[in-house]
Amino acid sequence: MKKKLRLPPLERQEQLEKFIVKAVAQRGISRVTHSHVAELAKVSVSTVHFYFKRRQDLVASATKQVEDYLIDIFTENLEQDSVTDALTDLAEAFLQGGYENPDLIKVWLDWSVGIREKVWKDYQRLQEELHRRVRKVLTRAKREKVLPKDFDTLAATRFYIGTGHTLQLMIFDGRSRGEILKAQNALMRAVFLDNYPGKSS
């Protein structure tokens, strides 16, 4: 029988982190254990414990990966000259995450309702940062007269980000792509007060 090769420590940790997200997506933040990760990764429970001592370390790894993912797509899409393109592209990229990275999105959804969990403050901190970034774009839209000067950027930011939950739940509920895109377009029209021009190109 061919001897199984031992992965270098860094590679093993990176491998386990992927399975941690999958385990949390399947079991939930409040229930995931080292055994769940070990079963998915096909390693011993002691191996998982070696890299992630406590259950809280598993949760922290999963939420950190979600945070990194969201910060990346917000940064990539919001730093554009056109405010409508920025918000449209971000909405599309986030929606695509439900298809391409469903485990990360499931962890994010679970995290968003974990009010009694110790990681709730981390979620609030992340939300504040995401809100800050979107509101900055909407404020620029007011300055460029894309939106009226009395436009409530805070309320629109909350609506824009909050609707993301609904769109992702529609994906996991098995709704058609067409139905979801229709809902997304309704979101953009609502944010831009029915004056949504669509992307510039």
N, C-alpha and C. Protein backbone atom coordinates (compact mmCIF):
# COMPACT_ATOMS: atom_id res chain seq x y z
N MET A 1 0.84 -1.19 0.00
CA MET A 1 0.00 0.00 0.00
C MET A 1 0.88 1.25 0.00
N LYS A 2 0.49 2.23 -0.84
CA LYS A 2 1.28 3.44 -0.94
C LYS A 2 1.11 4.29 0.31
N LYS A 3 2.24 4.73 0.88
CA LYS A 3 2.19 5.52 2.10
C LYS A 3 1.63 6.90 1.82
N LYS A 4 0.71 7.34 2.68
CA LYS A 4 0.10 8.65 2.53
C LYS A 4 1.10 9.73 2.89
N LEU A 5 1.29 10.69 2.00
CA LEU A 5 2.25 11.76 2.23
C LEU A 5 1.72 12.74 3.28
N ARG A 6 2.63 13.18 4.15
CA ARG A 6 2.27 14.15 5.18
C ARG A 6 2.43 15.56 4.60
N LEU A 7 1.38 16.36 4.73
CA LEU A 7 1.44 17.72 4.22
C LEU A 7 2.29 18.60 5.13
N PRO A 8 3.01 19.58 4.57
CA PRO A 8 3.71 20.57 5.40
C PRO A 8 2.69 21.31 6.27
N PRO A 9 3.09 21.78 7.44
CA PRO A 9 2.15 22.42 8.38
C PRO A 9 1.29 23.52 7.77
N LEU A 10 1.89 24.41 6.98
CA LEU A 10 1.12 25.51 6.41
C LEU A 10 0.06 25.01 5.43
N GLU A 11 0.43 24.04 4.61
CA GLU A 11 -0.52 23.47 3.66
C GLU A 11 -1.65 22.74 4.38
N ARG A 12 -1.29 22.03 5.45
CA ARG A 12 -2.32 21.33 6.22
C ARG A 12 -3.30 22.32 6.84
N GLN A 13 -2.78 23.41 7.39
CA GLN A 13 -3.66 24.41 8.00
C GLN A 13 -4.59 25.03 6.96
N GLU A 14 -4.04 25.35 5.80
CA GLU A 14 -4.86 25.93 4.73
C GLU A 14 -5.93 24.95 4.26
N GLN A 15 -5.56 23.67 4.21
CA GLN A 15 -6.52 22.64 3.83
C GLN A 15 -7.65 22.56 4.86
N LEU A 16 -7.27 22.56 6.12
CA LEU A 16 -8.26 22.46 7.19
C LEU A 16 -9.19 23.67 7.20
N GLU A 17 -8.66 24.84 6.89
CA GLU A 17 -9.49 26.04 6.89
C GLU A 17 -10.63 25.93 5.88
N LYS A 18 -10.37 25.32 4.74
CA LYS A 18 -11.43 25.12 3.74
C LYS A 18 -12.51 24.19 4.28
N PHE A 19 -12.08 23.15 4.98
CA PHE A 19 -13.05 22.21 5.53
C PHE A 19 -13.79 22.79 6.73
N ILE A 20 -13.14 23.72 7.43
CA ILE A 20 -13.81 24.40 8.55
C ILE A 20 -15.02 25.17 8.03
N VAL A 21 -14.83 25.91 6.94
CA VAL A 21 -15.95 26.67 6.36
C VAL A 21 -17.08 25.72 5.96
N LYS A 22 -16.72 24.61 5.33
CA LYS A 22 -17.73 23.63 4.91
C LYS A 22 -18.46 23.05 6.12
N ALA A 23 -17.71 22.74 7.18
CA ALA A 23 -18.31 22.17 8.38
C ALA A 23 -19.25 23.17 9.05
N VAL A 24 -18.83 24.43 9.14
CA VAL A 24 -19.68 25.46 9.75
C VAL A 24 -20.92 25.69 8.89
N ALA A 25 -20.76 25.67 7.57
CA ALA A 25 -21.90 25.83 6.67
C ALA A 25 -22.92 24.71 6.87
N GLN A 26 -22.42 23.51 7.15
CA GLN A 26 -23.31 22.36 7.33
C GLN A 26 -23.91 22.28 8.73
N ARG A 27 -23.10 22.60 9.74
CA ARG A 27 -23.52 22.38 11.13
C ARG A 27 -23.95 23.65 11.86
N GLY A 28 -23.44 24.79 11.42
CA GLY A 28 -23.77 26.05 12.08
C GLY A 28 -22.69 26.48 13.06
N ILE A 29 -22.62 27.78 13.29
CA ILE A 29 -21.62 28.36 14.19
C ILE A 29 -21.74 27.80 15.60
N SER A 30 -22.95 27.61 16.07
CA SER A 30 -23.15 27.18 17.45
C SER A 30 -22.94 25.69 17.67
N ARG A 31 -22.83 24.90 16.58
CA ARG A 31 -22.77 23.44 16.73
C ARG A 31 -21.50 22.78 16.18
N VAL A 32 -20.74 23.48 15.37
CA VAL A 32 -19.59 22.85 14.73
C VAL A 32 -18.56 22.38 15.75
N THR A 33 -17.95 21.23 15.49
CA THR A 33 -16.94 20.67 16.39
C THR A 33 -15.72 20.22 15.59
N HIS A 34 -14.66 19.90 16.30
CA HIS A 34 -13.45 19.38 15.67
C HIS A 34 -13.74 18.07 14.92
N SER A 35 -14.64 17.28 15.45
CA SER A 35 -14.98 16.00 14.81
C SER A 35 -15.60 16.21 13.43
N HIS A 36 -16.44 17.24 13.32
CA HIS A 36 -17.07 17.53 12.03
C HIS A 36 -16.03 17.89 10.97
N VAL A 37 -15.05 18.69 11.38
CA VAL A 37 -13.99 19.10 10.46
C VAL A 37 -13.12 17.90 10.09
N ALA A 38 -12.78 17.09 11.08
CA ALA A 38 -11.93 15.92 10.85
C ALA A 38 -12.59 14.94 9.88
N GLU A 39 -13.90 14.77 10.03
CA GLU A 39 -14.63 13.85 9.15
C GLU A 39 -14.58 14.32 7.70
N LEU A 40 -14.77 15.61 7.48
CA LEU A 40 -14.73 16.15 6.12
C LEU A 40 -13.34 16.12 5.52
N ALA A 41 -12.34 16.43 6.35
CA ALA A 41 -10.95 16.50 5.87
C ALA A 41 -10.28 15.14 5.81
N LYS A 42 -10.95 14.12 6.40
CA LYS A 42 -10.40 12.77 6.45
C LYS A 42 -9.04 12.75 7.18
N VAL A 43 -9.03 13.42 8.33
CA VAL A 43 -7.86 13.40 9.21
C VAL A 43 -8.35 13.07 10.61
N SER A 44 -7.42 12.86 11.53
CA SER A 44 -7.80 12.56 12.90
C SER A 44 -8.28 13.83 13.60
N VAL A 45 -9.09 13.64 14.63
CA VAL A 45 -9.56 14.78 15.43
C VAL A 45 -8.38 15.49 16.08
N SER A 46 -7.38 14.72 16.49
CA SER A 46 -6.20 15.31 17.12
C SER A 46 -5.45 16.24 16.17
N THR A 47 -5.48 15.91 14.87
CA THR A 47 -4.84 16.78 13.88
C THR A 47 -5.53 18.14 13.83
N VAL A 48 -6.85 18.13 13.84
CA VAL A 48 -7.59 19.39 13.83
C VAL A 48 -7.30 20.18 15.10
N HIS A 49 -7.26 19.47 16.24
CA HIS A 49 -6.96 20.12 17.53
C HIS A 49 -5.56 20.73 17.53
N PHE A 50 -4.64 20.12 16.83
CA PHE A 50 -3.26 20.62 16.82
C PHE A 50 -3.20 22.02 16.22
N TYR A 51 -3.99 22.25 15.16
CA TYR A 51 -3.97 23.55 14.48
C TYR A 51 -5.00 24.53 15.04
N PHE A 52 -6.08 23.99 15.57
CA PHE A 52 -7.15 24.83 16.10
C PHE A 52 -7.55 24.28 17.47
N LYS A 53 -6.96 24.85 18.50
CA LYS A 53 -7.06 24.29 19.85
C LYS A 53 -8.49 24.20 20.37
N ARG A 54 -9.22 25.31 20.24
CA ARG A 54 -10.56 25.38 20.82
C ARG A 54 -11.63 25.43 19.73
N ARG A 55 -12.85 25.15 20.13
CA ARG A 55 -13.96 25.25 19.18
C ARG A 55 -14.09 26.68 18.67
N GLN A 56 -13.83 27.64 19.57
CA GLN A 56 -13.90 29.06 19.16
C GLN A 56 -12.91 29.38 18.05
N ASP A 57 -11.79 28.63 18.01
CA ASP A 57 -10.80 28.85 16.95
C ASP A 57 -11.34 28.41 15.59
N LEU A 58 -12.16 27.37 15.60
CA LEU A 58 -12.80 26.93 14.36
C LEU A 58 -13.75 28.02 13.84
N VAL A 59 -14.56 28.54 14.76
CA VAL A 59 -15.51 29.58 14.40
C VAL A 59 -14.79 30.83 13.91
N ALA A 60 -13.72 31.20 14.62
CA ALA A 60 -12.95 32.40 14.24
C ALA A 60 -12.35 32.24 12.85
N SER A 61 -11.89 31.04 12.53
CA SER A 61 -11.33 30.79 11.20
C SER A 61 -12.39 30.97 10.12
N ALA A 62 -13.58 30.41 10.37
CA ALA A 62 -14.66 30.50 9.38
C ALA A 62 -15.11 31.95 9.18
N THR A 63 -15.32 32.67 10.27
CA THR A 63 -15.80 34.05 10.13
C THR A 63 -14.74 34.96 9.52
N LYS A 64 -13.47 34.67 9.81
CA LYS A 64 -12.39 35.47 9.22
C LYS A 64 -12.35 35.26 7.70
N GLN A 65 -12.57 34.03 7.27
CA GLN A 65 -12.59 33.76 5.83
C GLN A 65 -13.76 34.46 5.14
N VAL A 66 -14.89 34.51 5.82
CA VAL A 66 -16.05 35.24 5.29
C VAL A 66 -15.74 36.73 5.21
N GLU A 67 -15.15 37.25 6.27
CA GLU A 67 -14.80 38.68 6.30
C GLU A 67 -13.83 39.03 5.17
N ASP A 68 -12.80 38.22 4.99
CA ASP A 68 -11.82 38.48 3.93
C ASP A 68 -12.49 38.45 2.56
N TYR A 69 -13.38 37.49 2.37
CA TYR A 69 -14.09 37.36 1.09
C TYR A 69 -14.93 38.60 0.80
N LEU A 70 -15.70 39.05 1.80
CA LEU A 70 -16.57 40.21 1.59
C LEU A 70 -15.78 41.49 1.39
N ILE A 71 -14.74 41.68 2.19
CA ILE A 71 -13.91 42.87 2.03
C ILE A 71 -13.29 42.91 0.64
N ASP A 72 -12.88 41.76 0.15
CA ASP A 72 -12.27 41.68 -1.19
C ASP A 72 -13.26 42.11 -2.28
N ILE A 73 -14.49 41.58 -2.23
CA ILE A 73 -15.42 41.92 -3.31
C ILE A 73 -15.93 43.35 -3.18
N PHE A 74 -16.03 43.86 -1.96
CA PHE A 74 -16.42 45.26 -1.79
C PHE A 74 -15.33 46.18 -2.33
N THR A 75 -14.08 45.86 -2.01
CA THR A 75 -12.96 46.68 -2.48
C THR A 75 -12.85 46.64 -4.00
N GLU A 76 -12.94 45.45 -4.55
CA GLU A 76 -12.78 45.28 -6.00
C GLU A 76 -13.84 46.02 -6.80
N ASN A 77 -15.07 46.03 -6.29
CA ASN A 77 -16.18 46.57 -7.08
C ASN A 77 -16.54 48.02 -6.78
N LEU A 78 -16.28 48.48 -5.58
CA LEU A 78 -16.69 49.84 -5.23
C LEU A 78 -15.71 50.91 -5.68
N GLU A 79 -14.49 50.53 -5.97
CA GLU A 79 -13.48 51.51 -6.36
C GLU A 79 -13.53 51.75 -7.87
N GLN A 80 -14.65 52.31 -8.32
CA GLN A 80 -14.86 52.62 -9.73
C GLN A 80 -15.26 54.08 -9.87
N ASP A 81 -15.09 54.63 -11.06
CA ASP A 81 -15.46 56.02 -11.30
C ASP A 81 -16.97 56.22 -11.29
N SER A 82 -17.69 55.26 -11.86
CA SER A 82 -19.15 55.35 -11.93
C SER A 82 -19.79 54.76 -10.68
N VAL A 83 -20.61 55.56 -9.99
CA VAL A 83 -21.25 55.06 -8.77
C VAL A 83 -22.28 53.98 -9.09
N THR A 84 -22.99 54.13 -10.22
CA THR A 84 -23.98 53.12 -10.58
C THR A 84 -23.30 51.80 -10.95
N ASP A 85 -22.19 51.89 -11.68
CA ASP A 85 -21.43 50.68 -12.00
C ASP A 85 -20.91 50.02 -10.74
N ALA A 86 -20.41 50.83 -9.81
CA ALA A 86 -19.84 50.29 -8.58
C ALA A 86 -20.88 49.50 -7.79
N LEU A 87 -22.05 50.08 -7.59
CA LEU A 87 -23.08 49.42 -6.79
C LEU A 87 -23.72 48.26 -7.55
N THR A 88 -23.84 48.39 -8.87
CA THR A 88 -24.39 47.30 -9.68
C THR A 88 -23.43 46.11 -9.69
N ASP A 89 -22.16 46.38 -9.92
CA ASP A 89 -21.17 45.30 -9.97
C ASP A 89 -21.03 44.60 -8.63
N LEU A 90 -21.10 45.38 -7.55
CA LEU A 90 -21.02 44.77 -6.22
C LEU A 90 -22.21 43.85 -5.98
N ALA A 91 -23.40 44.33 -6.32
CA ALA A 91 -24.60 43.50 -6.14
C ALA A 91 -24.50 42.21 -6.95
N GLU A 92 -23.99 42.32 -8.18
CA GLU A 92 -23.85 41.14 -9.04
C GLU A 92 -22.79 40.18 -8.49
N ALA A 93 -21.67 40.74 -8.02
CA ALA A 93 -20.60 39.89 -7.48
C ALA A 93 -21.05 39.18 -6.22
N PHE A 94 -21.78 39.90 -5.37
CA PHE A 94 -22.27 39.29 -4.14
C PHE A 94 -23.28 38.20 -4.44
N LEU A 95 -24.16 38.47 -5.38
CA LEU A 95 -25.14 37.47 -5.77
C LEU A 95 -24.46 36.23 -6.34
N GLN A 96 -23.44 36.42 -7.15
CA GLN A 96 -22.71 35.31 -7.74
C GLN A 96 -22.05 34.45 -6.67
N GLY A 97 -21.72 35.07 -5.55
CA GLY A 97 -21.12 34.32 -4.44
C GLY A 97 -22.01 33.20 -3.95
N GLY A 98 -23.32 33.40 -4.04
CA GLY A 98 -24.24 32.35 -3.61
C GLY A 98 -24.15 31.11 -4.47
N TYR A 99 -23.73 31.28 -5.73
CA TYR A 99 -23.57 30.16 -6.65
C TYR A 99 -22.17 29.57 -6.60
N GLU A 100 -21.16 30.45 -6.51
CA GLU A 100 -19.77 29.99 -6.60
C GLU A 100 -19.14 29.69 -5.24
N ASN A 101 -19.58 30.36 -4.20
CA ASN A 101 -19.03 30.15 -2.85
C ASN A 101 -20.16 29.98 -1.84
N PRO A 102 -21.02 28.98 -2.06
CA PRO A 102 -22.20 28.84 -1.19
C PRO A 102 -21.87 28.61 0.28
N ASP A 103 -20.77 27.92 0.57
CA ASP A 103 -20.43 27.66 1.97
C ASP A 103 -20.09 28.96 2.70
N LEU A 104 -19.33 29.84 2.05
CA LEU A 104 -19.01 31.13 2.67
C LEU A 104 -20.27 31.94 2.91
N ILE A 105 -21.18 31.94 1.96
CA ILE A 105 -22.42 32.70 2.11
C ILE A 105 -23.30 32.10 3.21
N LYS A 106 -23.34 30.78 3.31
CA LYS A 106 -24.13 30.14 4.37
C LYS A 106 -23.57 30.48 5.74
N VAL A 107 -22.25 30.53 5.86
CA VAL A 107 -21.64 30.93 7.14
C VAL A 107 -22.00 32.37 7.44
N TRP A 108 -21.96 33.23 6.43
CA TRP A 108 -22.32 34.64 6.61
C TRP A 108 -23.76 34.78 7.08
N LEU A 109 -24.68 34.03 6.48
CA LEU A 109 -26.09 34.08 6.88
C LEU A 109 -26.27 33.62 8.32
N ASP A 110 -25.59 32.54 8.68
CA ASP A 110 -25.68 32.03 10.05
C ASP A 110 -25.09 33.04 11.03
N TRP A 111 -23.98 33.62 10.66
CA TRP A 111 -23.30 34.62 11.49
C TRP A 111 -24.21 35.82 11.73
N SER A 112 -24.98 36.19 10.71
CA SER A 112 -25.81 37.40 10.78
C SER A 112 -26.98 37.28 11.76
N VAL A 113 -27.31 36.06 12.16
CA VAL A 113 -28.41 35.88 13.11
C VAL A 113 -27.92 35.36 14.46
N GLY A 114 -26.60 35.28 14.63
CA GLY A 114 -26.04 34.75 15.87
C GLY A 114 -25.92 35.79 16.97
N ILE A 115 -27.04 36.41 17.31
CA ILE A 115 -27.03 37.53 18.26
C ILE A 115 -26.50 37.11 19.62
N ARG A 116 -26.73 35.87 20.02
CA ARG A 116 -26.28 35.41 21.34
C ARG A 116 -24.87 34.82 21.31
N GLU A 117 -24.29 34.71 20.13
CA GLU A 117 -22.96 34.13 20.02
C GLU A 117 -21.88 35.16 20.36
N LYS A 118 -20.71 34.67 20.78
CA LYS A 118 -19.60 35.56 21.13
C LYS A 118 -19.07 36.32 19.92
N VAL A 119 -19.31 35.79 18.74
CA VAL A 119 -18.79 36.44 17.52
C VAL A 119 -19.73 37.53 16.99
N TRP A 120 -20.81 37.81 17.70
CA TRP A 120 -21.76 38.82 17.23
C TRP A 120 -21.12 40.20 17.08
N LYS A 121 -20.28 40.56 18.04
CA LYS A 121 -19.61 41.87 17.97
C LYS A 121 -18.70 41.96 16.75
N ASP A 122 -18.09 40.83 16.38
CA ASP A 122 -17.25 40.81 15.18
C ASP A 122 -18.11 41.03 13.94
N TYR A 123 -19.31 40.45 13.94
CA TYR A 123 -20.22 40.65 12.82
C TYR A 123 -20.64 42.11 12.72
N GLN A 124 -20.96 42.72 13.86
CA GLN A 124 -21.35 44.13 13.87
C GLN A 124 -20.22 45.01 13.35
N ARG A 125 -19.00 44.69 13.76
CA ARG A 125 -17.84 45.47 13.31
C ARG A 125 -17.69 45.36 11.79
N LEU A 126 -17.85 44.14 11.26
CA LEU A 126 -17.75 43.95 9.81
C LEU A 126 -18.86 44.72 9.10
N GLN A 127 -20.08 44.63 9.62
CA GLN A 127 -21.19 45.34 9.00
C GLN A 127 -20.96 46.84 8.96
N GLU A 128 -20.42 47.37 10.04
CA GLU A 128 -20.13 48.80 10.09
C GLU A 128 -19.15 49.20 8.99
N GLU A 129 -18.14 48.36 8.76
CA GLU A 129 -17.16 48.65 7.72
C GLU A 129 -17.79 48.56 6.33
N LEU A 130 -18.62 47.54 6.09
CA LEU A 130 -19.28 47.41 4.80
C LEU A 130 -20.26 48.56 4.56
N HIS A 131 -20.99 48.94 5.61
CA HIS A 131 -21.90 50.08 5.51
C HIS A 131 -21.12 51.36 5.18
N ARG A 132 -19.99 51.53 5.83
CA ARG A 132 -19.19 52.74 5.61
C ARG A 132 -18.78 52.85 4.14
N ARG A 133 -18.40 51.73 3.56
CA ARG A 133 -17.93 51.74 2.18
C ARG A 133 -19.05 52.05 1.20
N VAL A 134 -20.21 51.43 1.40
CA VAL A 134 -21.34 51.68 0.51
C VAL A 134 -21.85 53.11 0.68
N ARG A 135 -21.93 53.57 1.91
CA ARG A 135 -22.42 54.93 2.15
C ARG A 135 -21.51 55.97 1.52
N LYS A 136 -20.22 55.69 1.51
CA LYS A 136 -19.26 56.60 0.88
C LYS A 136 -19.56 56.76 -0.61
N VAL A 137 -19.91 55.66 -1.26
CA VAL A 137 -20.25 55.70 -2.69
C VAL A 137 -21.55 56.48 -2.90
N LEU A 138 -22.55 56.24 -2.05
CA LEU A 138 -23.82 56.94 -2.17
C LEU A 138 -23.67 58.44 -1.90
N THR A 139 -22.80 58.78 -0.98
CA THR A 139 -22.52 60.20 -0.71
C THR A 139 -21.90 60.86 -1.93
N ARG A 140 -21.03 60.12 -2.60
CA ARG A 140 -20.42 60.64 -3.83
C ARG A 140 -21.49 60.80 -4.91
N ALA A 141 -22.46 59.88 -4.93
CA ALA A 141 -23.55 59.98 -5.91
C ALA A 141 -24.36 61.26 -5.69
N LYS A 142 -24.55 61.64 -4.43
CA LYS A 142 -25.24 62.91 -4.13
C LYS A 142 -24.40 64.09 -4.62
N ARG A 143 -23.12 64.02 -4.36
CA ARG A 143 -22.23 65.11 -4.74
C ARG A 143 -22.19 65.28 -6.27
N GLU A 144 -22.29 64.16 -6.98
CA GLU A 144 -22.28 64.20 -8.45
C GLU A 144 -23.68 64.39 -9.04
N LYS A 145 -24.67 64.57 -8.15
CA LYS A 145 -26.06 64.83 -8.53
C LYS A 145 -26.71 63.65 -9.26
N VAL A 146 -26.16 62.46 -9.01
CA VAL A 146 -26.82 61.24 -9.47
C VAL A 146 -28.04 60.99 -8.59
N LEU A 147 -27.92 61.39 -7.32
CA LEU A 147 -29.00 61.30 -6.34
C LEU A 147 -29.30 62.70 -5.80
N PRO A 148 -30.55 62.96 -5.37
CA PRO A 148 -30.90 64.29 -4.86
C PRO A 148 -30.17 64.61 -3.56
N LYS A 149 -30.04 65.91 -3.27
CA LYS A 149 -29.26 66.34 -2.11
C LYS A 149 -29.89 65.94 -0.78
N ASP A 150 -31.22 65.68 -0.76
CA ASP A 150 -31.88 65.26 0.47
C ASP A 150 -31.98 63.74 0.59
N PHE A 151 -31.25 63.02 -0.26
CA PHE A 151 -31.26 61.55 -0.25
C PHE A 151 -30.67 61.03 1.05
N ASP A 152 -31.34 60.07 1.67
CA ASP A 152 -30.89 59.49 2.95
C ASP A 152 -29.91 58.35 2.66
N THR A 153 -28.63 58.64 2.71
CA THR A 153 -27.62 57.63 2.38
C THR A 153 -27.55 56.51 3.40
N LEU A 154 -27.83 56.81 4.67
CA LEU A 154 -27.77 55.78 5.70
C LEU A 154 -28.88 54.75 5.49
N ALA A 155 -30.10 55.23 5.28
CA ALA A 155 -31.23 54.32 5.06
C ALA A 155 -31.01 53.49 3.80
N ALA A 156 -30.52 54.13 2.75
CA ALA A 156 -30.28 53.41 1.49
C ALA A 156 -29.19 52.36 1.64
N THR A 157 -28.17 52.68 2.41
CA THR A 157 -27.08 51.72 2.66
C THR A 157 -27.61 50.50 3.39
N ARG A 158 -28.41 50.74 4.41
CA ARG A 158 -28.99 49.62 5.17
C ARG A 158 -29.87 48.76 4.27
N PHE A 159 -30.65 49.41 3.42
CA PHE A 159 -31.53 48.68 2.52
C PHE A 159 -30.73 47.88 1.49
N TYR A 160 -29.73 48.52 0.92
CA TYR A 160 -28.90 47.89 -0.11
C TYR A 160 -28.22 46.63 0.43
N ILE A 161 -27.57 46.75 1.58
CA ILE A 161 -26.85 45.60 2.15
C ILE A 161 -27.83 44.58 2.72
N GLY A 162 -28.87 45.07 3.38
CA GLY A 162 -29.84 44.16 4.00
C GLY A 162 -30.56 43.28 3.00
N THR A 163 -30.82 43.82 1.81
CA THR A 163 -31.51 43.04 0.79
C THR A 163 -30.66 41.88 0.29
N GLY A 164 -29.35 41.98 0.52
CA GLY A 164 -28.46 40.89 0.14
C GLY A 164 -28.86 39.58 0.79
N HIS A 165 -29.35 39.66 2.03
CA HIS A 165 -29.82 38.45 2.72
C HIS A 165 -30.96 37.80 1.94
N THR A 166 -31.92 38.63 1.52
CA THR A 166 -33.08 38.11 0.80
C THR A 166 -32.68 37.44 -0.51
N LEU A 167 -31.78 38.07 -1.25
CA LEU A 167 -31.35 37.51 -2.53
C LEU A 167 -30.63 36.17 -2.34
N GLN A 168 -29.80 36.08 -1.32
CA GLN A 168 -29.09 34.81 -1.07
C GLN A 168 -30.06 33.72 -0.61
N LEU A 169 -31.02 34.09 0.21
CA LEU A 169 -32.02 33.10 0.65
C LEU A 169 -32.84 32.61 -0.54
N MET A 170 -33.08 33.47 -1.50
CA MET A 170 -33.79 33.04 -2.72
C MET A 170 -32.99 31.99 -3.47
N ILE A 171 -31.67 32.16 -3.51
CA ILE A 171 -30.81 31.16 -4.17
C ILE A 171 -30.94 29.81 -3.49
N PHE A 172 -30.82 29.81 -2.15
CA PHE A 172 -30.85 28.55 -1.41
C PHE A 172 -32.25 27.96 -1.34
N ASP A 173 -33.25 28.80 -1.67
CA ASP A 173 -34.63 28.32 -1.73
C ASP A 173 -34.95 27.72 -3.10
N GLY A 174 -33.96 27.79 -4.01
CA GLY A 174 -34.13 27.18 -5.32
C GLY A 174 -34.88 28.04 -6.33
N ARG A 175 -34.95 29.34 -6.07
CA ARG A 175 -35.63 30.24 -7.02
C ARG A 175 -34.84 30.31 -8.33
N SER A 176 -35.54 30.59 -9.41
CA SER A 176 -34.88 30.64 -10.72
C SER A 176 -33.95 31.85 -10.80
N ARG A 177 -32.95 31.73 -11.68
CA ARG A 177 -32.01 32.83 -11.88
C ARG A 177 -32.75 34.09 -12.36
N GLY A 178 -33.71 33.90 -13.24
CA GLY A 178 -34.47 35.03 -13.75
C GLY A 178 -35.23 35.76 -12.66
N GLU A 179 -35.84 35.00 -11.76
CA GLU A 179 -36.60 35.60 -10.66
C GLU A 179 -35.67 36.38 -9.73
N ILE A 180 -34.50 35.81 -9.49
CA ILE A 180 -33.54 36.47 -8.59
C ILE A 180 -33.00 37.75 -9.22
N LEU A 181 -32.69 37.71 -10.52
CA LEU A 181 -32.19 38.91 -11.21
C LEU A 181 -33.26 40.00 -11.24
N LYS A 182 -34.51 39.60 -11.37
CA LYS A 182 -35.61 40.57 -11.34
C LYS A 182 -35.66 41.26 -9.98
N ALA A 183 -35.48 40.49 -8.92
CA ALA A 183 -35.47 41.06 -7.57
C ALA A 183 -34.27 41.98 -7.38
N GLN A 184 -33.14 41.59 -7.95
CA GLN A 184 -31.94 42.43 -7.85
C GLN A 184 -32.14 43.76 -8.57
N ASN A 185 -32.74 43.73 -9.73
CA ASN A 185 -33.01 44.97 -10.46
C ASN A 185 -33.98 45.87 -9.70
N ALA A 186 -34.94 45.26 -9.03
CA ALA A 186 -35.88 46.03 -8.21
C ALA A 186 -35.14 46.71 -7.06
N LEU A 187 -34.15 46.01 -6.51
CA LEU A 187 -33.32 46.59 -5.45
C LEU A 187 -32.61 47.83 -5.97
N MET A 188 -31.97 47.72 -7.12
CA MET A 188 -31.21 48.85 -7.65
C MET A 188 -32.12 50.03 -7.98
N ARG A 189 -33.31 49.75 -8.49
CA ARG A 189 -34.25 50.85 -8.77
C ARG A 189 -34.69 51.53 -7.49
N ALA A 190 -34.88 50.74 -6.43
CA ALA A 190 -35.29 51.31 -5.15
C ALA A 190 -34.19 52.19 -4.56
N VAL A 191 -32.96 51.73 -4.65
CA VAL A 191 -31.84 52.52 -4.12
C VAL A 191 -31.71 53.84 -4.87
N PHE A 192 -31.88 53.80 -6.19
CA PHE A 192 -31.73 55.00 -7.00
C PHE A 192 -33.06 55.71 -7.27
N LEU A 193 -34.05 55.44 -6.41
CA LEU A 193 -35.33 56.16 -6.48
C LEU A 193 -35.98 56.06 -7.86
N ASP A 194 -35.96 54.86 -8.42
CA ASP A 194 -36.56 54.58 -9.74
C ASP A 194 -35.87 55.31 -10.89
N ASN A 195 -34.70 55.91 -10.61
CA ASN A 195 -33.93 56.58 -11.67
C ASN A 195 -32.69 55.77 -12.03
N TYR A 196 -32.75 54.47 -11.78
CA TYR A 196 -31.59 53.62 -12.03
C TYR A 196 -31.31 53.53 -13.52
N PRO A 197 -30.15 54.04 -13.98
CA PRO A 197 -29.85 54.06 -15.41
C PRO A 197 -29.24 52.76 -15.93
N GLY A 198 -28.90 51.86 -15.03
CA GLY A 198 -28.17 50.67 -15.44
C GLY A 198 -26.69 50.96 -15.58
N LYS A 199 -25.93 49.94 -15.92
CA LYS A 199 -24.48 50.12 -16.07
C LYS A 199 -24.17 51.01 -17.26
N SER A 200 -23.03 51.69 -17.17
CA SER A 200 -22.64 52.63 -18.22
C SER A 200 -22.16 51.94 -19.48
N SER A 201 -21.81 50.65 -19.37
CA SER A 201 -21.32 49.93 -20.55
C SER A 201 -21.86 48.52 -20.56
